């Protein structure tokens, strides 16, 4: 495996090659059908311990990692911040050293600080998988998004993808802006000027006019406004976001004929996306994303716990 996938940790999409990403997507494919069986038990992680250390709230990511580990046979332990020594002032590094002394085989971490996963990886003796660090990266989300699209279209190369909304504060956008171009997609970023990156990344078309930005797109990926990562003044200045940037039934007419809609969740219905659009069985891939999340996280747990993983 060291030649096929030479990385010890999954801290971000940045630093991975297109071949690395395709390798993980191919590994995830086997688990899609597996997860649709009546009985879902594989023993390749039997005897291994997985710690999920989530310093931020989560539904999709935490539970999909827990389900993924259990379906692979791992002993899964969830770290509860509210009842931990973090509440007594323990540092992130000291918490990581404590967890490391318990000899886990893989650590999955979500944290509100950019770079937290990399900081923890410095002191852990096991692989670390980043489940979201601040406004930095969310690599498994980008992988599940890519898998969802590849299964829908049979390809990612050549797709016109509009990532819309709070690009500046979104770790989902951060990872997708690395992965999708590597896989050959044409990516646009769309949103209010206040929510676009201060210095737009080179090579990306940037739009503040929502309807212009989504015109002809094969995929519209809407993002939640992350008020928890904004200054209050910026949050208050957004005004009626939905009227200008909400994805409505009428605005779907501007997309390519077979276009699809995505959202990483949690959704604010009636803000960045209308409920009837999110539930459209022909257009919406939102629940497909959730399903692919379990498969991708099973693949990552399997790959990163193999004895011959990268150094």
mmCIF file of C-alpha atoms in Angstrom:
data_model
loop_
_atom_site.group_PDB
_atom_site.id
_atom_site.type_symbol
_atom_site.label_atom_id
_atom_site.label_comp_id
_atom_site.label_asym_id
_atom_site.label_seq_id
_atom_site.Cartn_x
_atom_site.Cartn_y
_atom_site.Cartn_z
ATOM 1 C CA UNK A 1 0.000 0.000 0.000
ATOM 2 C CA UNK A 2 2.863 2.394 0.663
ATOM 3 C CA UNK A 3 3.366 2.746 -3.103
ATOM 4 C CA UNK A 4 -0.384 3.061 -3.820
ATOM 5 C CA UNK A 5 -1.113 5.481 -0.997
ATOM 6 C CA UNK A 6 1.962 6.808 0.803
ATOM 7 C CA UNK A 7 0.323 9.059 3.419
ATOM 8 C CA UNK A 8 0.211 8.268 7.130
ATOM 9 C CA UNK A 9 -2.484 10.819 8.043
ATOM 10 C CA UNK A 10 -5.426 12.432 6.268
ATOM 11 C CA UNK A 11 -5.118 16.053 7.353
ATOM 12 C CA UNK A 12 -6.438 17.675 4.211
ATOM 13 C CA UNK A 13 -6.904 17.326 0.476
ATOM 14 C CA UNK A 14 -4.070 19.787 -0.042
ATOM 15 C CA UNK A 15 -0.982 17.642 -0.478
ATOM 16 C CA UNK A 16 -2.829 14.749 -2.110
ATOM 17 C CA UNK A 17 -2.464 14.004 -5.795
ATOM 18 C CA UNK A 18 -5.274 13.217 -8.203
ATOM 19 C CA UNK A 19 -4.160 9.578 -8.079
ATOM 20 C CA UNK A 20 -4.346 9.630 -4.260
ATOM 21 C CA UNK A 21 -7.922 10.893 -4.424
ATOM 22 C CA UNK A 22 -8.943 8.345 -7.051
ATOM 23 C CA UNK A 23 -7.376 5.583 -4.972
ATOM 24 C CA UNK A 24 -9.554 6.496 -1.971
ATOM 25 C CA UNK A 25 -12.657 6.823 -4.160
ATOM 26 C CA UNK A 26 -12.012 3.404 -5.683
ATOM 27 C CA UNK A 27 -11.567 1.942 -2.199
ATOM 28 C CA UNK A 28 -14.890 3.479 -1.152
ATOM 29 C CA UNK A 29 -16.805 1.948 -4.074
ATOM 30 C CA UNK A 30 -16.789 -1.533 -2.530
ATOM 31 C CA UNK A 31 -18.497 -0.249 0.607
ATOM 32 C CA UNK A 32 -21.462 1.362 -1.167
ATOM 33 C CA UNK A 33 -23.106 -1.944 -2.065
ATOM 34 C CA UNK A 34 -21.891 -3.511 1.187
ATOM 35 C CA UNK A 35 -23.813 -0.858 3.145
ATOM 36 C CA UNK A 36 -27.015 -1.658 1.250
ATOM 37 C CA UNK A 37 -27.054 -5.246 2.502
ATOM 38 C CA UNK A 38 -29.380 -6.403 5.246
ATOM 39 C CA UNK A 39 -26.358 -7.451 7.338
ATOM 40 C CA UNK A 40 -23.356 -5.167 7.389
ATOM 41 C CA UNK A 41 -20.394 -6.618 9.230
ATOM 42 C CA UNK A 42 -16.786 -6.872 8.080
ATOM 43 C CA UNK A 43 -14.038 -7.924 10.449
ATOM 44 C CA UNK A 44 -10.953 -6.235 9.081
ATOM 45 C CA UNK A 45 -10.714 -3.788 12.005
ATOM 46 C CA UNK A 46 -11.430 -6.367 14.716
ATOM 47 C CA UNK A 47 -9.083 -5.751 17.651
ATOM 48 C CA UNK A 48 -8.369 -2.153 16.625
ATOM 49 C CA UNK A 49 -9.456 0.901 18.621
ATOM 50 C CA UNK A 50 -10.886 4.015 16.969
ATOM 51 C CA UNK A 51 -11.264 7.243 18.940
ATOM 52 C CA UNK A 52 -13.607 9.937 17.628
ATOM 53 C CA UNK A 53 -12.545 13.187 19.317
ATOM 54 C CA UNK A 54 -15.123 15.791 18.337
ATOM 55 C CA UNK A 55 -14.616 19.206 19.913
ATOM 56 C CA UNK A 56 -17.520 20.590 17.844
ATOM 57 C CA UNK A 57 -21.070 19.320 17.444
ATOM 58 C CA UNK A 58 -21.784 17.004 14.544
ATOM 59 C CA UNK A 59 -24.495 14.723 13.219
ATOM 60 C CA UNK A 60 -23.465 13.435 9.783
ATOM 61 C CA UNK A 61 -19.711 13.264 10.268
ATOM 62 C CA UNK A 62 -19.592 11.869 13.812
ATOM 63 C CA UNK A 63 -22.250 9.218 13.311
ATOM 64 C CA UNK A 64 -20.954 8.146 9.913
ATOM 65 C CA UNK A 65 -17.449 7.663 11.362
ATOM 66 C CA UNK A 66 -18.928 5.714 14.273
ATOM 67 C CA UNK A 67 -21.058 3.542 12.002
ATOM 68 C CA UNK A 68 -18.130 3.062 9.619
ATOM 69 C CA UNK A 69 -15.834 1.873 12.397
ATOM 70 C CA UNK A 70 -18.415 -0.498 13.870
ATOM 71 C CA UNK A 71 -19.287 -2.031 10.502
ATOM 72 C CA UNK A 72 -15.573 -2.767 10.046
ATOM 73 C CA UNK A 73 -15.396 -4.391 13.492
ATOM 74 C CA UNK A 74 -13.436 -1.692 15.365
ATOM 75 C CA UNK A 75 -13.812 -0.845 19.032
ATOM 76 C CA UNK A 76 -15.159 2.707 18.735
ATOM 77 C CA UNK A 77 -14.844 5.226 21.567
ATOM 78 C CA UNK A 78 -16.379 8.697 21.310
ATOM 79 C CA UNK A 79 -14.600 11.486 23.217
ATOM 80 C CA UNK A 80 -17.159 13.776 24.876
ATOM 81 C CA UNK A 81 -15.688 17.239 25.324
ATOM 82 C CA UNK A 82 -18.344 18.470 27.749
ATOM 83 C CA UNK A 83 -17.399 15.803 30.294
ATOM 84 C CA UNK A 84 -13.643 15.892 29.668
ATOM 85 C CA UNK A 85 -10.680 17.713 31.198
ATOM 86 C CA UNK A 86 -10.817 20.180 28.305
ATOM 87 C CA UNK A 87 -13.464 21.925 30.405
ATOM 88 C CA UNK A 88 -10.848 22.277 33.136
ATOM 89 C CA UNK A 89 -8.418 24.017 30.819
ATOM 90 C CA UNK A 90 -6.433 21.078 29.459
ATOM 91 C CA UNK A 91 -4.626 21.973 26.225
ATOM 92 C CA UNK A 92 -5.243 20.216 22.927
ATOM 93 C CA UNK A 93 -1.737 18.760 22.934
ATOM 94 C CA UNK A 94 -2.080 17.414 26.473
ATOM 95 C CA UNK A 95 -5.430 15.882 25.587
ATOM 96 C CA UNK A 96 -3.843 14.246 22.535
ATOM 97 C CA UNK A 97 -0.943 12.911 24.611
ATOM 98 C CA UNK A 98 -3.428 11.426 27.073
ATOM 99 C CA UNK A 99 -5.411 9.733 24.303
ATOM 100 C CA UNK A 100 -2.210 8.515 22.681
ATOM 101 C CA UNK A 101 -1.139 6.823 25.932
ATOM 102 C CA UNK A 102 -4.257 4.645 25.618
ATOM 103 C CA UNK A 103 -2.778 3.146 22.427
ATOM 104 C CA UNK A 104 -5.532 3.813 19.872
ATOM 105 C CA UNK A 105 -5.074 2.607 16.308
ATOM 106 C CA UNK A 106 -6.711 5.604 14.624
ATOM 107 C CA UNK A 107 -7.884 9.019 15.837
ATOM 108 C CA UNK A 108 -10.634 10.998 14.100
ATOM 109 C CA UNK A 109 -10.713 14.635 15.208
ATOM 110 C CA UNK A 110 -12.963 17.632 14.644
ATOM 111 C CA UNK A 111 -11.928 20.943 16.176
ATOM 112 C CA UNK A 112 -12.826 24.610 15.855
ATOM 113 C CA UNK A 113 -9.197 25.708 15.331
ATOM 114 C CA UNK A 114 -7.494 25.678 11.945
ATOM 115 C CA UNK A 115 -4.541 23.296 12.002
ATOM 116 C CA UNK A 116 -5.770 21.349 15.043
ATOM 117 C CA UNK A 117 -5.573 17.985 13.266
ATOM 118 C CA UNK A 118 -1.985 18.650 12.202
ATOM 119 C CA UNK A 119 -1.064 19.685 15.752
ATOM 120 C CA UNK A 120 -2.496 16.459 17.144
ATOM 121 C CA UNK A 121 -0.811 14.357 14.456
ATOM 122 C CA UNK A 122 2.567 15.607 15.700
ATOM 123 C CA UNK A 123 2.163 13.750 19.001
ATOM 124 C CA UNK A 124 -0.015 10.766 18.094
ATOM 125 C CA UNK A 125 1.492 7.367 17.429
ATOM 126 C CA UNK A 126 -1.434 6.379 15.203
ATOM 127 C CA UNK A 127 -2.956 7.779 11.994
ATOM 128 C CA UNK A 128 -5.038 10.937 12.385
ATOM 129 C CA UNK A 129 -8.031 11.703 10.166
ATOM 130 C CA UNK A 130 -9.217 15.300 10.040
ATOM 131 C CA UNK A 131 -13.008 15.480 10.386
ATOM 132 C CA UNK A 132 -12.965 19.284 10.070
ATOM 133 C CA UNK A 133 -10.637 21.935 11.481
ATOM 134 C CA UNK A 134 -12.062 25.426 11.824
ATOM 135 C CA UNK A 135 -12.404 27.049 8.419
ATOM 136 C CA UNK A 136 -9.488 24.996 7.111
ATOM 137 C CA UNK A 137 -10.300 21.615 5.592
ATOM 138 C CA UNK A 138 -12.810 18.766 5.731
ATOM 139 C CA UNK A 139 -11.165 16.126 3.524
ATOM 140 C CA UNK A 140 -13.635 13.267 3.909
ATOM 141 C CA UNK A 141 -16.473 15.616 2.921
ATOM 142 C CA UNK A 142 -14.655 16.461 -0.301
ATOM 143 C CA UNK A 143 -14.092 12.764 -0.953
ATOM 144 C CA UNK A 144 -17.751 11.878 -0.407
ATOM 145 C CA UNK A 145 -18.801 14.772 -2.623
ATOM 146 C CA UNK A 146 -16.499 13.491 -5.372
ATOM 147 C CA UNK A 147 -17.800 9.935 -4.974
ATOM 148 C CA UNK A 148 -21.403 11.162 -5.136
ATOM 149 C CA UNK A 149 -20.713 13.047 -8.365
ATOM 150 C CA UNK A 150 -18.712 10.246 -9.951
ATOM 151 C CA UNK A 151 -21.508 7.768 -9.319
ATOM 152 C CA UNK A 152 -24.146 10.171 -10.677
ATOM 153 C CA UNK A 153 -22.341 11.348 -13.827
ATOM 154 C CA UNK A 154 -19.796 8.568 -14.338
ATOM 155 C CA UNK A 155 -17.083 11.217 -14.285
ATOM 156 C CA UNK A 156 -15.971 14.450 -12.657
ATOM 157 C CA UNK A 157 -13.757 15.687 -15.468
ATOM 158 C CA UNK A 158 -15.456 18.449 -17.433
ATOM 159 C CA UNK A 159 -18.288 19.080 -14.972
ATOM 160 C CA UNK A 160 -19.159 22.718 -14.337
ATOM 161 C CA UNK A 161 -19.537 23.051 -10.565
ATOM 162 C CA UNK A 162 -20.710 26.200 -8.760
ATOM 163 C CA UNK A 163 -19.876 26.308 -5.047
ATOM 164 C CA UNK A 164 -22.203 28.924 -3.593
ATOM 165 C CA UNK A 165 -22.526 30.803 -0.341
ATOM 166 C CA UNK A 166 -20.112 31.218 2.529
ATOM 167 C CA UNK A 167 -16.884 30.243 0.780
ATOM 168 C CA UNK A 168 -14.706 32.307 3.108
ATOM 169 C CA UNK A 169 -15.546 30.410 6.295
ATOM 170 C CA UNK A 170 -16.269 26.967 4.852
ATOM 171 C CA UNK A 171 -13.857 24.057 5.359
ATOM 172 C CA UNK A 172 -16.028 22.087 2.930
ATOM 173 C CA UNK A 173 -15.275 24.664 0.249
ATOM 174 C CA UNK A 174 -11.621 24.643 1.322
ATOM 175 C CA UNK A 175 -11.270 20.934 0.588
ATOM 176 C CA UNK A 176 -13.440 20.901 -2.535
ATOM 177 C CA UNK A 177 -11.465 23.760 -4.045
ATOM 178 C CA UNK A 178 -8.438 21.461 -3.857
ATOM 179 C CA UNK A 179 -10.060 18.187 -4.933
ATOM 180 C CA UNK A 180 -12.456 19.069 -7.737
ATOM 181 C CA UNK A 181 -9.972 20.878 -10.021
ATOM 182 C CA UNK A 182 -7.491 18.015 -9.527
ATOM 183 C CA UNK A 183 -10.177 15.681 -10.839
ATOM 184 C CA UNK A 184 -10.777 17.869 -13.882
ATOM 185 C CA UNK A 185 -13.867 19.869 -12.906
ATOM 186 C CA UNK A 186 -14.424 23.505 -13.835
ATOM 187 C CA UNK A 187 -15.152 25.177 -10.493
ATOM 188 C CA UNK A 188 -16.792 28.556 -9.894
ATOM 189 C CA UNK A 189 -17.255 30.297 -6.566
ATOM 190 C CA UNK A 190 -20.408 32.331 -6.051
ATOM 191 C CA UNK A 191 -21.559 34.498 -3.171
ATOM 192 C CA UNK A 192 -21.677 37.948 -1.580
ATOM 193 C CA UNK A 193 -18.348 39.755 -1.693
ATOM 194 C CA UNK A 194 -18.190 39.567 2.123
ATOM 195 C CA UNK A 195 -18.303 35.755 1.970
ATOM 196 C CA UNK A 196 -15.823 35.192 -0.852
ATOM 197 C CA UNK A 197 -12.124 34.723 -0.065
ATOM 198 C CA UNK A 198 -10.308 38.078 0.347
ATOM 199 C CA UNK A 199 -7.902 36.916 -2.371
ATOM 200 C CA UNK A 200 -9.779 34.551 -4.698
ATOM 201 C CA UNK A 201 -7.669 31.508 -5.569
ATOM 202 C CA UNK A 202 -6.116 31.684 -9.036
ATOM 203 C CA UNK A 203 -7.888 29.688 -11.718
ATOM 204 C CA UNK A 204 -11.402 30.013 -10.279
ATOM 205 C CA UNK A 205 -14.123 32.159 -11.804
ATOM 206 C CA UNK A 206 -15.669 34.274 -9.050
ATOM 207 C CA UNK A 207 -19.206 35.713 -9.118
ATOM 208 C CA UNK A 208 -21.191 37.975 -6.819
ATOM 209 C CA UNK A 209 -24.258 37.721 -9.073
ATOM 210 C CA UNK A 210 -25.856 34.423 -8.080
ATOM 211 C CA UNK A 211 -27.861 33.820 -11.236
ATOM 212 C CA UNK A 212 -24.884 34.574 -13.455
ATOM 213 C CA UNK A 213 -22.640 32.327 -11.367
ATOM 214 C CA UNK A 214 -24.905 29.269 -11.561
ATOM 215 C CA UNK A 215 -25.864 29.712 -15.215
ATOM 216 C CA UNK A 216 -25.214 26.501 -17.149
ATOM 217 C CA UNK A 217 -23.755 24.681 -14.143
ATOM 218 C CA UNK A 218 -23.992 20.891 -13.928
ATOM 219 C CA UNK A 219 -23.734 21.007 -10.142
ATOM 220 C CA UNK A 220 -24.690 23.627 -7.572
ATOM 221 C CA UNK A 221 -23.192 23.030 -4.144
ATOM 222 C CA UNK A 222 -24.859 25.344 -1.640
ATOM 223 C CA UNK A 223 -23.199 26.120 1.680
ATOM 224 C CA UNK A 224 -24.567 27.198 5.040
ATOM 225 C CA UNK A 225 -23.758 30.687 6.306
ATOM 226 C CA UNK A 226 -21.355 29.912 9.156
ATOM 227 C CA UNK A 227 -22.296 32.668 11.563
ATOM 228 C CA UNK A 228 -20.302 30.990 14.345
ATOM 229 C CA UNK A 229 -17.092 31.760 12.414
ATOM 230 C CA UNK A 230 -17.976 35.372 11.568
ATOM 231 C CA UNK A 231 -17.651 38.661 13.323
ATOM 232 C CA UNK A 232 -21.082 39.850 14.440
ATOM 233 C CA UNK A 233 -20.916 42.944 12.239
ATOM 234 C CA UNK A 234 -20.327 40.834 9.139
ATOM 235 C CA UNK A 235 -23.122 38.439 10.062
ATOM 236 C CA UNK A 236 -25.569 41.317 10.538
ATOM 237 C CA UNK A 237 -24.591 42.942 7.229
ATOM 238 C CA UNK A 238 -25.809 40.055 5.067
ATOM 239 C CA UNK A 239 -29.412 41.241 5.061
ATOM 240 C CA UNK A 240 -31.929 39.208 3.079
ATOM 241 C CA UNK A 241 -29.543 36.545 1.894
ATOM 242 C CA UNK A 242 -32.247 34.292 0.497
ATOM 243 C CA UNK A 243 -33.628 36.793 -1.981
ATOM 244 C CA UNK A 244 -30.207 37.283 -3.548
ATOM 245 C CA UNK A 245 -28.455 33.951 -3.033
ATOM 246 C CA UNK A 246 -31.066 31.344 -2.100
ATOM 247 C CA UNK A 247 -31.425 28.391 -4.459
ATOM 248 C CA UNK A 248 -35.088 28.411 -5.463
ATOM 249 C CA UNK A 249 -37.171 26.394 -7.910
ATOM 250 C CA UNK A 250 -37.123 29.315 -10.336
ATOM 251 C CA UNK A 251 -33.342 29.569 -10.252
ATOM 252 C CA UNK A 252 -32.978 25.887 -11.148
ATOM 253 C CA UNK A 253 -34.027 26.899 -14.663
ATOM 254 C CA UNK A 254 -30.641 28.564 -15.118
ATOM 255 C CA UNK A 255 -28.759 25.291 -14.643
ATOM 256 C CA UNK A 256 -27.796 22.688 -17.239
ATOM 257 C CA UNK A 257 -30.685 20.338 -18.129
ATOM 258 C CA UNK A 258 -29.500 17.399 -15.984
ATOM 259 C CA UNK A 259 -27.968 19.492 -13.230
ATOM 260 C CA UNK A 260 -27.957 18.388 -9.593
ATOM 261 C CA UNK A 261 -27.987 20.102 -6.228
ATOM 262 C CA UNK A 262 -25.712 19.321 -3.266
ATOM 263 C CA UNK A 263 -25.385 20.524 0.320
ATOM 264 C CA UNK A 264 -23.011 19.247 3.034
ATOM 265 C CA UNK A 265 -25.506 19.952 5.821
ATOM 266 C CA UNK A 266 -26.810 21.101 8.102
ATOM 267 C CA UNK A 267 -29.194 23.046 5.884
ATOM 268 C CA UNK A 268 -30.904 26.301 6.668
ATOM 269 C CA UNK A 269 -34.075 25.798 4.645
ATOM 270 C CA UNK A 270 -35.389 29.025 3.244
ATOM 271 C CA UNK A 271 -31.973 30.681 3.557
ATOM 272 C CA UNK A 272 -29.394 29.113 1.216
ATOM 273 C CA UNK A 273 -31.823 26.555 -0.271
ATOM 274 C CA UNK A 274 -35.577 26.060 -0.470
ATOM 275 C CA UNK A 275 -37.017 22.928 1.061
ATOM 276 C CA UNK A 276 -38.679 21.724 -2.140
ATOM 277 C CA UNK A 277 -35.357 21.989 -3.995
ATOM 278 C CA UNK A 278 -33.507 20.076 -1.267
ATOM 279 C CA UNK A 279 -36.117 17.299 -1.475
ATOM 280 C CA UNK A 280 -36.403 17.132 -5.274
ATOM 281 C CA UNK A 281 -35.882 13.428 -6.116
ATOM 282 C CA UNK A 282 -34.587 14.222 -9.606
ATOM 283 C CA UNK A 283 -32.228 17.041 -8.675
ATOM 284 C CA UNK A 284 -31.099 16.654 -5.086
ATOM 285 C CA UNK A 285 -28.090 14.497 -4.139
ATOM 286 C CA UNK A 286 -28.112 15.608 -0.506
ATOM 287 C CA UNK A 287 -29.080 12.248 0.973
ATOM 288 C CA UNK A 288 -26.791 10.483 -1.519
ATOM 289 C CA UNK A 289 -23.967 12.527 0.003
ATOM 290 C CA UNK A 290 -24.879 11.213 3.451
ATOM 291 C CA UNK A 291 -24.891 7.634 2.162
ATOM 292 C CA UNK A 292 -21.545 8.060 0.402
ATOM 293 C CA UNK A 293 -20.120 9.516 3.596
ATOM 294 C CA UNK A 294 -20.305 6.155 5.358
ATOM 295 C CA UNK A 295 -18.604 4.388 2.432
ATOM 296 C CA UNK A 296 -15.827 6.984 2.195
ATOM 297 C CA UNK A 297 -15.157 6.875 5.933
ATOM 298 C CA UNK A 298 -15.059 3.080 5.891
ATOM 299 C CA UNK A 299 -12.482 3.296 3.116
ATOM 300 C CA UNK A 300 -10.385 5.819 5.035
ATOM 301 C CA UNK A 301 -10.476 3.820 8.266
ATOM 302 C CA UNK A 302 -9.465 0.693 6.357
ATOM 303 C CA UNK A 303 -6.679 2.320 4.332
ATOM 304 C CA UNK A 304 -5.127 4.264 7.194
ATOM 305 C CA UNK A 305 -5.055 1.298 9.586
ATOM 306 C CA UNK A 306 -3.355 -1.109 7.178
ATOM 307 C CA UNK A 307 0.000 -2.273 8.536
ATOM 308 C CA UNK A 308 1.886 -1.182 5.403
ATOM 309 C CA UNK A 309 0.470 2.363 5.337
ATOM 310 C CA UNK A 310 2.731 5.273 4.378
ATOM 311 C CA UNK A 311 5.438 6.397 6.751
#
